[in-house]
Every structure is written in C-alpha cells, then in structure tokens.
Amino acid sequence: MPVTGNRLRPWVAMAAALGAALTLTSAAAHADVPAADPLANWTKGTSVKITAGVTHTTWTEKVLADGTSPDNRAKPRILQVVEIDPTAGGLTLESTIGTSGGSAEVVTDQLTQVSNTVARRPYAGVNGGLFQPEPAGAGVADTAAHSSVSATDGVLHSSSCWNGGKGSTGAVIQYGTPYITKLLTDLKLTGPSGETVRVDDFNRTPGRPPHCARDAEDTQVTTKPSVFTDPDEIVVFTDDYGLPVPKPGTDPTIAATADAGFEVVVDAHGVVTQVREGRGGTTVPEGGRVIQGIGTGAQWLRERLAVDDRVTIDQKLHDVTLNRDIPLDESVDVVSSFHQLLRDGSIPSELPNSCSEPRTGKDGTTQICIDSRTALGTNVYGRPVLVTLSGETVPSGDLTTNEDGAYLRDFATLLDAPGLGIIDAINLDGGGSTTLVTRPLTDMAVNTPPTDRVGGKYVYRKVADSVYAGVGGYGMYAK
C-alpha cells in the first residue's frame, strides 16, 4: 500500500509510536546532547582549485577582540586540507625520498626531484613519515634513518617496529589511495647452500635502531631521541640509499656501532662481488646491495659468503589487520607513523594525548601544545586528503610564535569535525617537519611557516620522505 499524505505503513507507525513512548518514558537527563563542532571557532576560506581533482581549503581560527585565539594562544592557527580526487583527472598519490633514501631534504627539494619537467611536478605535497637524523659519524651531513617501515615503488627503505609482533602503523599508498593498517616486515637473507638468517633492517647504522625496537633483542638506551641498540645485526643497504654506507663508530654513545664488522657487496644479479673485514665507505652498486653485519651477524656473513656466491634477500610486508601479505611491487609506497588519528570515523581509544612542545598559553598559566601537525587520510568520498595544522605564515622577522598546533588527541578531534568529513587518518611527522607545498602553475608555494632555527634564522626542516598528489595516467583505477 503506497504512502499518501500523512499516512504511514503500519510497521512504520508502530516503530514511530514505540520510539515516542521510549522518549517519553526515558529520563530527560539521558537525552542526547549534540557534540560541539570542533570547527565552531574556525572560519572556512574559499576552496582553491589547484588542478582538476586537487583542491586546497584553509580554515583560520577566529580572533578575539584582543587579537588572541579562543584557545589561549597568542595568534590564530591555520588548518589546511588538500583533497585529491583521482577520478577527476590523471592524478596519482605517491611518496618520494627525493635525491636519496639516506639523506634528508626539505620538502620542496624532494618534490622537485619527482620530474625534470616543471609541468609534471607534484600539485601538492606534505612531509612524510617519522625519521631520525643519524649522528655525524655516519660520514655525511643530513643523514636520515626512517623510524619505521617505509617504501617507495615497492623498495623497502626500513623495517617495521616490532611491538611484540603487533607491528606498527603505516599507510600503504597504492593506485592513488592510502590504506591505513598495522604493518610488520619479515626480512631474511638466504645463502648459497640454502641457509637463512634474519635481516634486521635497511639503510641505517647497524647496532642503532632509531625510535623503536625492530625485534625482541633490541634494548632502549636513550629516550630523547629514542634510540635502541643490538650488538648482533645484519643491515642491508639498497642502491637508492645514495650515500657511502656507514663506517664503524657512527654513534660514540652506542657501543655496538663501534664494531668493525663484516661487509658484503652484491651486484644486480644477486652475485657476491666483494667480501671484506671491516665495513663502511662503500657505494652501493646500481641495482645491487651492500650487506653489513656486526657481532653474530658479521660472523654469519664471514663464514657463509664468498665471492661469486649467489644470495637472495627475501622481504615480506605483512598486513597485521587483515592477516595477509602485501606484494611489494612498483605500485606500492609505504609511509610510516606511530599513531592512527581516526579509524572508521572515530578517535582510537589507544591514541595518546601527547605533545613534544608544551608551553604556557596566553594567560600565563594554562598549558598548550605548539606541535605543528601533519596528517594523511581519506574522507567520506574515499578521496585522499593531506592535512596540516600550524601557526600563521607571517612576514620574516616576526617568527617567535610561528609554530603552533595541538596535543595529539586534540588534533584528532579537529580532524573528526563533520565539516571535514575525514574517516581515516594517520599522524605523520610534525613539529618543524610540518610542511605543505602546492603548485599553482609552475612554481611550488610553501603554505606553512618554517619553525626550525639554524644560525639564528628560521628554516624549513629537512625530512626523510614526502607524500604528494602528482601527475599520473591512471589514478585509483589501475589494477
């Protein structure tokens, strides 16, 4: 029977009556109170179309009569969102390590490396995953080690955090879409007689895992920065490391890095071309690998590998959430994180409300967090979004309050605002790393302020990798 006028189907009427009865008989105190809109004190600017399928929208925190923000801050904060619709044109979402996997560069330099043709450079990009500068003893300035699993074009640059076998948070970027999950790497080296040994990591100093343990044998030695140690390791260097591999004594505070160790050079065909006592200073051959071992790792290499032997390096990327392996082919990029900000439209209960830079607010007593923030996620339309939260970009000379952001859970609450429509998001590196770059036509514009101070001047931080929306021929539909 069709519904006409105000008539309802019988089952609809019954449900409505029951709902009304429940409402009347329930205590008024239990009535749902609408949640406050996290963006109620923010003003949305006009969305700027960078190119077909890429839009840039800026939200500005409202200013009180005294010129401060409602959140006890000296100046208003800026929230910027870049939405990418790969169906609207030839777009792709990828990560890049810039010139080399072992060195850090500012985001603009990394994005410039994507293409020699100006018109094919990225439309928008942000800094990527967490990383840690290696000490100067690595032999080259601005040497960077990824803090957890990272990959570009299917090539791993680092292993995952261990976390008791639970892995670590990361975004697998494939076919124009980021998939956020827990990831665990499984790496092993197979010698000429079929014997195998575990590989601890890629592209960093043996004996010094940064930020997190790579296995149950790693022990923490410092907290700021967070550094672990393991005197028995095997680390593989890929040809996109781009630097001479580290020598012994990289970190004088970590005894394991002083181990002279053993080194093996492997060509693009997996054939050993050189073995030697000691390690460091070697350039990785094109398509090849350099394998460094210390402690029992060095002993395994020393006893089992010789020139002309053939070796295999097996690497698996395991999706812990869905209990499956992710094939590492050229379509796969991975960006690391320690925290998921939003999961299925909700803030995960385990997300800490952490802050690296707590400060006293404008009132002189209340603590605020000035950590700038960067996030990567997807919205209700399934489209990727790049997000930054920072202070204002102001004329040079007035930079004392440029860095500004939020506690981690407060940032997640902001991203959970209905007006943004973000469903899933991970926290990328923040603080001085936070950088948003867009390309209106030919030049790349930086939309976030520099907050690192070097030689008395504010500069943009050099980072390990970046995530960008760029020129692509297939977007999210390639399979």
Coordinates of C-alpha atoms in Angstrom, one line a residue:
M1 CA 0.0 0.0 0.0
P2 CA 1.6 3.3 -1.0
V3 CA 2.1 6.1 1.5
T4 CA -0.2 9.1 0.8
G5 CA -0.4 12.4 2.7
N6 CA 0.5 11.8 6.4
R7 CA -0.4 8.1 6.4
L8 CA 2.4 5.7 7.4
R9 CA 2.8 2.0 6.7
P10 CA 1.6 0.0 9.8
W11 CA 5.1 -1.1 10.7
V12 CA 6.5 2.4 10.4
A13 CA 3.7 3.7 12.6
M14 CA 4.3 1.1 15.2
A15 CA 8.1 1.9 15.3
A16 CA 7.4 5.6 15.5
A17 CA 4.9 5.1 18.3
L18 CA 7.4 2.8 20.2
G19 CA 10.2 5.4 19.7
A20 CA 7.9 8.2 21.0
A21 CA 7.0 6.1 24.0
L22 CA 10.6 5.3 24.8
T23 CA 11.4 9.0 24.5
L24 CA 8.6 10.0 26.9
T25 CA 9.4 7.3 29.5
S26 CA 13.2 7.9 29.5
A27 CA 14.7 10.3 32.0
A28 CA 15.2 13.7 30.4
A29 CA 18.7 13.7 31.8
H30 CA 19.6 10.9 29.4
A31 CA 18.6 12.9 26.3
D32 CA 21.4 13.0 23.7
V33 CA 23.4 16.3 23.7
P34 CA 24.8 17.2 20.3
A35 CA 28.6 17.2 20.4
A36 CA 30.2 20.6 20.0
D37 CA 31.6 21.2 16.5
P38 CA 35.4 21.3 16.7
L39 CA 35.4 23.9 13.9
A40 CA 32.8 26.2 15.5
N41 CA 35.6 28.7 16.3
W42 CA 37.1 28.5 12.8
T43 CA 36.3 30.3 9.6
K44 CA 36.4 28.3 6.3
G45 CA 38.1 30.1 3.4
T46 CA 37.2 29.7 -0.3
S47 CA 38.5 26.4 -1.7
V48 CA 41.2 26.9 -4.3
K49 CA 41.3 24.6 -7.3
I50 CA 45.0 23.7 -7.9
T51 CA 44.1 21.5 -10.9
A52 CA 41.3 19.2 -11.9
G53 CA 40.8 16.9 -8.8
V54 CA 43.0 18.8 -6.4
T55 CA 41.5 21.5 -4.1
H56 CA 43.1 23.4 -1.3
T57 CA 41.0 24.7 1.6
T58 CA 42.1 26.8 4.5
W59 CA 40.4 27.1 7.9
T60 CA 41.5 30.0 10.1
E61 CA 40.9 30.1 13.9
K62 CA 38.8 33.0 14.8
V63 CA 40.4 36.0 16.6
L64 CA 39.1 37.5 19.8
A65 CA 38.9 41.2 20.4
D66 CA 42.3 41.3 22.0
G67 CA 43.8 39.6 18.9
T68 CA 44.3 36.2 20.5
S69 CA 42.7 32.9 19.7
P70 CA 39.9 31.4 21.7
D71 CA 42.2 28.5 22.6
N72 CA 44.6 30.6 24.9
R73 CA 47.0 31.2 22.0
A74 CA 48.8 34.4 21.0
K75 CA 47.8 34.1 17.4
P76 CA 45.2 32.1 15.4
R77 CA 46.1 28.7 14.0
I78 CA 45.7 27.6 10.4
L79 CA 44.2 24.3 9.3
Q80 CA 44.8 23.4 5.7
V81 CA 43.2 20.5 3.8
V82 CA 44.1 19.3 0.3
E83 CA 41.6 16.9 -1.2
I84 CA 42.6 14.7 -4.1
D85 CA 40.0 13.1 -6.4
P86 CA 41.9 10.7 -8.7
T87 CA 38.8 10.1 -10.7
A88 CA 38.7 13.8 -11.9
G89 CA 41.9 13.6 -14.0
G90 CA 45.2 12.0 -14.5
L91 CA 46.3 12.0 -10.8
T92 CA 48.3 9.8 -8.6
L93 CA 49.2 9.8 -4.9
E94 CA 52.7 8.6 -4.0
S95 CA 55.6 9.1 -1.7
T96 CA 59.2 10.2 -2.6
I97 CA 62.6 10.1 -0.9
G98 CA 63.9 12.8 -3.1
T99 CA 67.6 12.6 -4.1
S100 CA 68.4 9.5 -2.0
G101 CA 67.0 7.3 0.7
G102 CA 69.8 8.0 3.1
S103 CA 69.7 11.8 3.1
A104 CA 67.2 14.4 4.4
E105 CA 66.0 17.3 2.2
V106 CA 63.4 20.0 2.5
V107 CA 60.0 19.0 1.0
T108 CA 60.3 21.4 -1.9
D109 CA 63.6 19.8 -2.9
Q110 CA 62.2 16.3 -2.7
L111 CA 59.2 17.2 -4.8
T112 CA 61.3 18.9 -7.4
Q113 CA 63.2 15.6 -7.8
V114 CA 59.9 13.9 -9.0
S115 CA 60.3 15.2 -12.5
N116 CA 62.8 17.3 -14.5
T117 CA 59.8 18.7 -16.4
V118 CA 58.2 21.6 -14.4
A119 CA 54.7 20.9 -15.6
R120 CA 54.9 17.3 -14.4
R121 CA 56.0 18.1 -10.8
P122 CA 53.5 17.5 -7.9
Y123 CA 50.5 19.6 -7.5
A124 CA 50.6 19.4 -3.7
G125 CA 52.6 17.6 -1.1
V126 CA 53.4 17.3 2.6
N127 CA 56.3 15.9 4.7
G128 CA 56.1 12.2 5.2
G129 CA 56.8 9.6 8.0
L130 CA 58.8 9.8 11.1
F131 CA 62.6 9.7 10.9
Q132 CA 65.7 10.3 12.9
P133 CA 68.9 12.1 11.8
E134 CA 71.9 9.8 12.3
P135 CA 74.9 11.2 14.1
A136 CA 77.6 13.0 12.1
G137 CA 79.7 9.9 12.4
A138 CA 77.7 8.4 9.6
G139 CA 80.1 10.4 7.4
V140 CA 77.6 12.6 5.6
A141 CA 75.7 15.6 6.8
D142 CA 71.9 15.3 6.9
T143 CA 71.9 11.5 7.0
A144 CA 68.4 10.3 7.9
A145 CA 67.1 6.9 9.1
H146 CA 63.4 6.1 8.8
S147 CA 61.8 5.4 12.1
S148 CA 59.6 2.5 10.9
V149 CA 58.5 0.7 7.7
S150 CA 58.9 2.9 4.6
A151 CA 58.9 2.1 0.9
T152 CA 58.8 3.7 -2.5
D153 CA 57.9 1.8 -5.7
G154 CA 58.0 -1.5 -3.8
V155 CA 61.5 -1.0 -2.4
L156 CA 61.8 -1.1 1.4
H157 CA 63.9 1.6 3.0
S158 CA 63.4 0.4 6.6
S159 CA 61.8 -2.4 8.6
S160 CA 58.7 -2.0 10.8
C161 CA 58.6 -1.6 14.5
W162 CA 58.3 -4.9 16.4
N163 CA 55.9 -4.1 19.2
G164 CA 55.8 -7.7 20.4
G165 CA 54.9 -8.9 17.0
K166 CA 52.0 -6.5 16.6
G167 CA 53.8 -4.3 14.0
S168 CA 53.5 -0.5 13.6
T169 CA 51.0 1.9 12.0
G170 CA 51.6 2.9 8.4
A171 CA 49.8 3.9 5.2
V172 CA 50.1 1.7 2.2
I173 CA 49.7 4.0 -0.8
Q174 CA 48.6 2.2 -3.9
Y175 CA 46.6 3.2 -7.0
G176 CA 46.0 6.7 -5.7
T177 CA 44.6 5.6 -2.3
P178 CA 46.1 5.3 1.2
Y179 CA 45.2 2.2 3.2
I180 CA 46.0 2.6 6.9
T181 CA 46.8 -0.5 8.9
K182 CA 49.3 -2.2 11.2
L183 CA 52.4 -3.5 9.3
L184 CA 55.1 -6.0 10.1
T185 CA 58.1 -6.7 8.0
D186 CA 59.8 -10.2 7.7
L187 CA 63.2 -10.0 6.2
K188 CA 65.7 -12.8 5.6
L189 CA 69.0 -13.5 3.7
T190 CA 69.5 -16.8 2.0
G191 CA 73.0 -18.0 1.3
P192 CA 74.3 -20.3 -1.5
S193 CA 73.6 -23.5 0.4
G194 CA 70.0 -22.6 1.4
E195 CA 70.8 -21.5 5.0
T196 CA 68.9 -18.4 6.1
V197 CA 69.4 -15.6 8.6
R198 CA 67.2 -12.7 9.7
V199 CA 67.9 -9.3 8.3
D200 CA 67.3 -6.6 10.9
D201 CA 66.8 -3.5 8.8
F202 CA 67.6 -1.5 5.7
N203 CA 69.6 1.7 5.2
R204 CA 70.8 2.6 8.7
T205 CA 73.8 2.1 11.0
P206 CA 74.0 -1.5 12.4
G207 CA 73.6 -1.7 16.1
R208 CA 71.5 1.5 16.4
P209 CA 67.7 1.1 15.6
P210 CA 66.1 4.5 15.8
H211 CA 62.8 5.2 17.6
C212 CA 61.6 1.6 18.2
A213 CA 62.7 -1.9 18.6
R214 CA 62.9 -4.0 15.4
D215 CA 62.8 -7.3 17.3
A216 CA 62.8 -8.7 20.8
E217 CA 66.6 -8.5 21.0
D218 CA 66.7 -4.7 20.8
T219 CA 67.1 -2.7 24.0
Q220 CA 66.4 1.0 24.6
V221 CA 69.4 3.1 25.5
T222 CA 68.0 6.7 25.3
T223 CA 64.6 8.3 25.2
K224 CA 65.2 11.8 23.7
P225 CA 65.9 10.9 21.0
S226 CA 64.5 7.4 21.3
V227 CA 67.3 5.0 20.4
F228 CA 67.7 1.2 20.7
T229 CA 70.7 -1.0 20.4
D230 CA 71.5 -4.6 19.3
P231 CA 75.1 -5.8 19.1
D232 CA 74.2 -8.6 16.7
E233 CA 72.7 -7.3 13.5
I234 CA 72.6 -7.6 9.7
V235 CA 71.6 -4.5 7.8
V236 CA 71.1 -4.2 4.0
F237 CA 71.7 -1.1 2.0
T238 CA 69.8 -0.5 -1.2
D239 CA 71.1 1.3 -4.3
D240 CA 68.8 4.2 -3.7
Y241 CA 70.5 4.8 -0.3
G242 CA 72.6 7.2 -2.3
L243 CA 75.4 7.6 0.2
P244 CA 78.6 5.7 1.1
V245 CA 77.5 3.2 3.7
P246 CA 78.2 4.0 7.4
K247 CA 81.6 3.3 8.9
P248 CA 82.2 2.0 12.5
G249 CA 81.9 4.4 15.3
T250 CA 78.9 6.3 13.9
D251 CA 77.5 7.0 17.3
P252 CA 80.1 7.2 20.1
T253 CA 77.3 6.8 22.7
I254 CA 76.3 3.4 21.3
A255 CA 79.0 0.8 21.8
A256 CA 77.6 -1.6 19.2
T257 CA 78.2 0.9 16.3
A258 CA 82.0 0.7 17.0
D259 CA 82.1 -3.0 15.9
A260 CA 84.3 -3.2 12.8
G261 CA 82.0 -5.9 11.5
F262 CA 82.0 -7.5 8.1
E263 CA 80.8 -6.3 4.7
V264 CA 79.5 -8.0 1.5
V265 CA 78.8 -6.3 -1.8
V266 CA 76.2 -7.9 -4.1
D267 CA 75.6 -7.0 -7.7
A268 CA 72.2 -6.5 -9.5
H269 CA 72.1 -10.3 -10.2
G270 CA 72.5 -11.3 -6.6
V271 CA 76.1 -12.4 -7.0
V272 CA 78.7 -11.6 -4.4
T273 CA 81.4 -9.4 -5.9
Q274 CA 83.3 -8.5 -2.7
V275 CA 83.7 -9.6 0.9
R276 CA 85.9 -7.9 3.5
E277 CA 86.6 -7.5 7.1
G278 CA 85.5 -4.1 8.3
R279 CA 82.8 -2.0 6.8
G280 CA 81.8 1.4 5.6
G281 CA 82.6 4.0 2.9
T282 CA 81.4 1.7 0.1
T283 CA 78.9 2.9 -2.6
V284 CA 76.1 0.5 -3.3
P285 CA 76.3 -0.7 -7.0
E286 CA 73.4 0.1 -9.3
G287 CA 70.7 -2.5 -8.7
G288 CA 72.8 -4.2 -6.1
R289 CA 73.1 -4.3 -2.3
V290 CA 75.7 -3.8 0.4
I291 CA 75.2 -6.1 3.4
Q292 CA 76.8 -5.1 6.8
G293 CA 77.0 -7.3 9.8
I294 CA 78.1 -6.8 13.4
G295 CA 78.5 -9.4 16.2
T296 CA 76.9 -12.7 15.3
G297 CA 75.6 -11.1 12.1
A298 CA 79.1 -10.4 11.0
Q299 CA 80.1 -14.0 11.9
W300 CA 77.3 -15.4 9.8
L301 CA 78.3 -13.4 6.7
R302 CA 82.0 -14.2 7.3
E303 CA 81.5 -18.0 7.5
R304 CA 79.0 -18.5 4.7
L305 CA 79.5 -16.0 1.9
A306 CA 82.4 -15.8 -0.6
V307 CA 83.0 -14.0 -3.9
D308 CA 80.8 -15.5 -6.8
D309 CA 78.2 -16.9 -4.3
R310 CA 74.6 -16.1 -5.1
V311 CA 72.4 -14.7 -2.3
T312 CA 68.7 -13.9 -2.0
I313 CA 67.2 -11.2 0.1
D314 CA 63.5 -12.0 0.8
Q315 CA 61.3 -9.3 2.1
K316 CA 57.7 -9.6 3.2
L317 CA 55.3 -6.8 4.1
H318 CA 52.6 -8.2 6.3
D319 CA 49.2 -6.5 6.9
V320 CA 48.6 -7.4 10.5
T321 CA 45.0 -6.1 10.5
L322 CA 43.8 -8.4 7.7
N323 CA 46.5 -11.1 8.2
R324 CA 47.8 -11.0 4.7
D325 CA 51.0 -10.3 2.8
I326 CA 51.1 -7.2 0.6
P327 CA 53.1 -7.8 -2.6
L328 CA 55.9 -5.4 -2.9
D329 CA 55.7 -4.3 -6.5
E330 CA 56.2 -0.9 -8.1
S331 CA 52.7 0.2 -7.3
V332 CA 53.3 0.2 -3.5
D333 CA 54.6 3.1 -1.4
V334 CA 54.5 3.0 2.4
V335 CA 54.7 5.9 4.8
S336 CA 55.3 5.2 8.5
S337 CA 53.6 6.5 11.5
F338 CA 53.2 5.7 15.2
H339 CA 49.6 6.7 15.6
Q340 CA 46.3 6.4 13.8
L341 CA 44.3 9.6 14.4
L342 CA 40.9 8.4 13.0
R343 CA 39.7 4.9 12.4
D344 CA 36.3 4.4 10.7
G345 CA 35.3 7.9 11.7
S346 CA 36.3 7.6 15.4
I347 CA 39.3 8.5 17.5
P348 CA 41.0 5.3 18.6
S349 CA 40.9 4.8 22.3
E350 CA 44.6 4.0 22.4
L351 CA 45.7 7.3 20.9
P352 CA 47.7 9.3 23.5
N353 CA 47.3 13.0 24.0
S354 CA 51.0 13.5 23.7
C355 CA 53.0 16.7 23.0
S356 CA 56.6 17.3 22.3
E357 CA 56.5 21.1 22.9
P358 CA 54.1 22.0 25.8
R359 CA 54.1 25.7 26.5
T360 CA 52.3 28.2 28.8
G361 CA 49.5 29.8 27.0
K362 CA 48.5 33.5 26.6
D363 CA 47.0 33.5 30.2
G364 CA 50.4 32.7 31.6
T365 CA 49.3 29.5 33.4
T366 CA 47.4 27.1 31.2
Q367 CA 49.5 24.7 29.2
I368 CA 49.0 24.5 25.4
C369 CA 50.8 22.4 22.8
I370 CA 52.6 24.1 20.0
D371 CA 53.4 21.0 18.0
S372 CA 52.5 21.6 14.3
R373 CA 50.8 18.6 12.9
T374 CA 50.6 16.7 9.5
A375 CA 48.2 14.0 8.6
L376 CA 47.3 11.8 5.7
G377 CA 43.9 10.2 5.4
T378 CA 40.7 9.6 3.4
N379 CA 37.3 11.3 3.5
V380 CA 33.7 10.2 3.2
Y381 CA 34.1 10.2 -0.6
G382 CA 37.0 7.8 -0.4
R383 CA 39.3 10.6 -1.6
P384 CA 42.8 11.1 -0.1
V385 CA 43.4 14.2 2.0
L386 CA 46.6 15.9 3.1
V387 CA 46.2 18.0 6.3
T388 CA 48.4 20.4 8.2
L389 CA 47.8 22.4 11.4
S390 CA 50.3 25.2 12.0
G391 CA 50.8 28.8 13.0
E392 CA 50.3 31.6 10.6
T393 CA 52.7 32.3 7.8
V394 CA 53.9 35.8 8.7
P395 CA 56.5 38.2 7.2
S396 CA 60.1 37.4 8.1
G397 CA 61.3 38.9 11.3
D398 CA 58.1 38.1 13.3
L399 CA 58.5 34.4 13.8
T400 CA 58.5 34.0 17.6
T401 CA 55.1 32.3 17.6
N402 CA 55.1 30.7 14.2
E403 CA 55.0 27.1 15.4
D404 CA 51.6 26.2 16.7
G405 CA 49.4 23.1 16.7
A406 CA 47.8 20.8 19.2
Y407 CA 48.0 17.9 21.5
L408 CA 47.7 14.7 19.5
R409 CA 44.1 13.8 20.6
D410 CA 43.1 17.4 20.2
F411 CA 44.4 17.3 16.6
A412 CA 42.4 14.1 16.0
T413 CA 39.3 15.8 17.5
L414 CA 39.7 18.6 15.0
L415 CA 40.0 16.2 12.1
D416 CA 36.9 14.5 13.3
A417 CA 34.8 17.6 12.6
P418 CA 31.7 17.0 10.5
G419 CA 32.7 19.8 8.2
L420 CA 35.9 17.9 7.1
G421 CA 34.3 14.5 6.6
I422 CA 37.5 12.6 7.2
I423 CA 37.1 8.9 8.0
D424 CA 40.6 7.5 8.4
A425 CA 43.9 9.4 9.1
I426 CA 47.4 8.8 10.4
N427 CA 49.7 11.2 12.1
L428 CA 52.8 12.0 10.0
D429 CA 55.9 13.7 11.3
G430 CA 55.1 17.1 12.9
G431 CA 56.7 20.0 14.7
G432 CA 59.4 21.6 12.5
S433 CA 58.8 18.9 9.8
T434 CA 55.3 20.1 9.1
T435 CA 55.3 21.5 5.5
L436 CA 52.5 21.9 2.9
V437 CA 53.5 22.7 -0.6
T438 CA 51.2 23.5 -3.5
R439 CA 51.9 24.3 -7.2
P440 CA 49.5 26.9 -8.6
L441 CA 51.1 26.9 -12.0
T442 CA 54.9 26.4 -12.4
D443 CA 56.4 27.4 -9.0
M444 CA 55.8 25.5 -5.8
A445 CA 54.5 27.6 -2.9
V446 CA 55.1 26.7 0.7
N447 CA 51.9 27.3 2.7
T448 CA 53.3 26.6 6.2
P449 CA 55.8 28.6 8.2
P450 CA 59.4 27.5 9.0
T451 CA 59.9 26.8 12.6
D452 CA 63.4 25.2 13.0
R453 CA 66.1 27.7 13.9
V454 CA 69.6 27.4 12.4
G455 CA 72.2 30.0 12.9
G456 CA 69.6 32.4 14.3
K457 CA 67.4 32.1 11.2
Y458 CA 64.2 30.1 10.8
V459 CA 64.4 27.4 8.2
Y460 CA 62.3 24.5 6.8
R461 CA 63.4 21.2 8.3
K462 CA 65.0 18.5 6.1
V463 CA 62.9 15.4 6.1
A464 CA 63.3 11.7 5.0
D465 CA 60.3 11.5 2.6
S466 CA 57.2 13.3 1.3
V467 CA 53.7 12.4 0.2
Y468 CA 52.3 14.1 -2.9
A469 CA 49.5 14.4 -5.4
G470 CA 51.0 14.4 -8.8
V471 CA 50.6 13.8 -12.5
G472 CA 49.6 10.2 -13.2
G473 CA 48.0 8.4 -16.1
Y474 CA 45.5 6.2 -14.2
G475 CA 44.8 7.3 -10.6
M476 CA 43.0 4.8 -8.4
Y477 CA 41.7 2.7 -11.3
A478 CA 44.9 0.8 -12.3
K479 CA 44.8 -2.8 -11.2

